[in-house]
Amino acid sequence: MYNRPYAFNVALPQGRPDRFDRHVQRRLTEMTGQFLDQDAFEAMAASGNPVIYEVYELVRPQTAGELNHGLSVVHAGKVGDEYFMTKGHFHARLERAELYYCLWGEGLMVMETPEGEWAVEELRPGRVLYVPPRWAHRSVNTGKSEDLITLFTYPADAGHDYGTIERQGFRKLIIEYTGQPIAVDNPRWRLPEGKP
Ligand code: F6R
Ligand code: ZN
């Protein structure tokens, strides 16, 4: 039934759609090396290894013209001073964009290009964010207790490159400083291999 139109509903504030093909729950230990405070990371991993975020996705055939879409739910919390966030990725086909619509909560989208540009955009209910081709993206929940829920859609043939971010991180991290989120340089950010 791949070619019939369909609609679905999203329960808020749970962010759970009543139709999806794939549900991913990403726990802290699946994000080794991404949070800055190693001691806080290990303490939290040992005491329950919480689910950091979840994705409900409707997966379409991987052909040009199709759009994957779904809900991203980043839970509230911090590892040390750093807010819960997604792993983040480039699209394997770099020239593939993505559109986000924030449904619930408050947060930031951290983005960067292989050429060294970076950007941080606010996410709050009603706000639409366009991530152009070539921009890696990571959502960060800066709220105190509510989930950050976004609806996303991107070309089904985009694919995901997680390895680049796992190796070098994002240039900017979002931490809480005197009660507010701020973007700081990532001291562990590394130049991509092969670049001087
Ligand atoms: C898809 C996309 C989102 C993310 C989701 C989880 O291209 O950008 O659906 O997949 O927000 O983040 P990651 O994939 O970085 O674990
Ligand atoms: Zn993406």
PDB file of C-alpha atoms in Angstrom, residues 6 8-26 51-60 67-75 86 98-101 103 147-154 160 162:
ATOM      1  CA  TYR A   6      -2.256   8.567   4.443  1.00  0.00           C
ATOM      2  CA  PHE A   8      -1.765  10.241  11.105  1.00  0.00           C
ATOM      3  CA  ASN A   9      -2.186  11.941  14.455  1.00  0.00           C
ATOM      4  CA  VAL A  10       0.424  12.996  16.960  1.00  0.00           C
ATOM      5  CA  ALA A  11      -0.408  12.810  20.649  1.00  0.00           C
ATOM      6  CA  LEU A  12       1.040  15.732  22.599  1.00  0.00           C
ATOM      7  CA  PRO A  13       2.888  16.143  24.866  1.00  0.00           C
ATOM      8  CA  GLN A  14       4.044  12.525  24.367  1.00  0.00           C
ATOM      9  CA  GLY A  15       5.009  13.157  20.740  1.00  0.00           C
ATOM     10  CA  ARG A  16       3.884   9.682  19.774  1.00  0.00           C
ATOM     11  CA  PRO A  17       2.291   9.307  16.317  1.00  0.00           C
ATOM     12  CA  ASP A  18      -0.408   6.665  15.847  1.00  0.00           C
ATOM     13  CA  ARG A  19       1.351   5.423  12.750  1.00  0.00           C
ATOM     14  CA  PHE A  20       5.065   4.707  12.266  1.00  0.00           C
ATOM     15  CA  ASP A  21       7.392   2.065  10.815  1.00  0.00           C
ATOM     16  CA  ARG A  22      10.353   2.468  13.109  1.00  0.00           C
ATOM     17  CA  HIS A  23      10.817   3.484  16.742  1.00  0.00           C
ATOM     18  CA  VAL A  24      14.360   4.186  17.939  1.00  0.00           C
ATOM     19  CA  GLN A  25      15.247   4.770  21.578  1.00  0.00           C
ATOM     20  CA  ARG A  26      18.737   6.176  21.962  1.00  0.00           C
ATOM     21  CA  VAL A  51      16.927   7.151  27.171  1.00  0.00           C
ATOM     22  CA  ILE A  52      18.133  10.515  25.807  1.00  0.00           C
ATOM     23  CA  TYR A  53      15.858  10.696  22.760  1.00  0.00           C
ATOM     24  CA  GLU A  54      13.403   8.743  20.635  1.00  0.00           C
ATOM     25  CA  VAL A  55      12.506   8.804  16.960  1.00  0.00           C
ATOM     26  CA  TYR A  56       9.262   7.579  15.377  1.00  0.00           C
ATOM     27  CA  GLU A  57       9.771   7.374  11.656  1.00  0.00           C
ATOM     28  CA  LEU A  58       7.676   6.598   8.608  1.00  0.00           C
ATOM     29  CA  VAL A  59      10.216   5.106   6.254  1.00  0.00           C
ATOM     30  CA  ARG A  60       9.537   5.429   2.526  1.00  0.00           C
ATOM     31  CA  LEU A  67      10.119  11.819   1.689  1.00  0.00           C
ATOM     32  CA  ASN A  68      10.839  10.117   4.986  1.00  0.00           C
ATOM     33  CA  HIS A  69       9.140  11.833   7.897  1.00  0.00           C
ATOM     34  CA  GLY A  70       8.465  11.419  11.578  1.00  0.00           C
ATOM     35  CA  LEU A  71       8.809  12.729  15.091  1.00  0.00           C
ATOM     36  CA  SER A  72      11.926  13.356  17.102  1.00  0.00           C
ATOM     37  CA  VAL A  73      11.467  13.472  20.892  1.00  0.00           C
ATOM     38  CA  VAL A  74      14.466  14.657  22.907  1.00  0.00           C
ATOM     39  CA  HIS A  75      13.946  14.227  26.635  1.00  0.00           C
ATOM     40  CA  THR A  86      20.645  13.895  19.466  1.00  0.00           C
ATOM     41  CA  GLU A  98      15.637  18.631   5.772  1.00  0.00           C
ATOM     42  CA  LEU A  99      12.676  20.531   7.213  1.00  0.00           C
ATOM     43  CA  TYR A 100      11.757  20.630  10.917  1.00  0.00           C
ATOM     44  CA  TYR A 101       8.617  21.925  12.593  1.00  0.00           C
ATOM     45  CA  LEU A 103       5.543  20.976  18.108  1.00  0.00           C
ATOM     46  CA  ASP A 147      10.325  16.966  25.921  1.00  0.00           C
ATOM     47  CA  LEU A 148      11.471  18.758  22.772  1.00  0.00           C
ATOM     48  CA  ILE A 149       9.241  17.417  19.987  1.00  0.00           C
ATOM     49  CA  THR A 150       9.835  18.146  16.320  1.00  0.00           C
ATOM     50  CA  LEU A 151       8.278  16.891  13.118  1.00  0.00           C
ATOM     51  CA  PHE A 152      10.866  16.326  10.396  1.00  0.00           C
ATOM     52  CA  THR A 153      10.913  15.401   6.730  1.00  0.00           C
ATOM     53  CA  TYR A 154      13.808  14.745   4.369  1.00  0.00           C
ATOM     54  CA  HIS A 160      22.933   9.206   7.213  1.00  0.00           C
ATOM     55  CA  TYR A 162      27.035   9.469  11.699  1.00  0.00           C
TER      56      TYR A 162
END
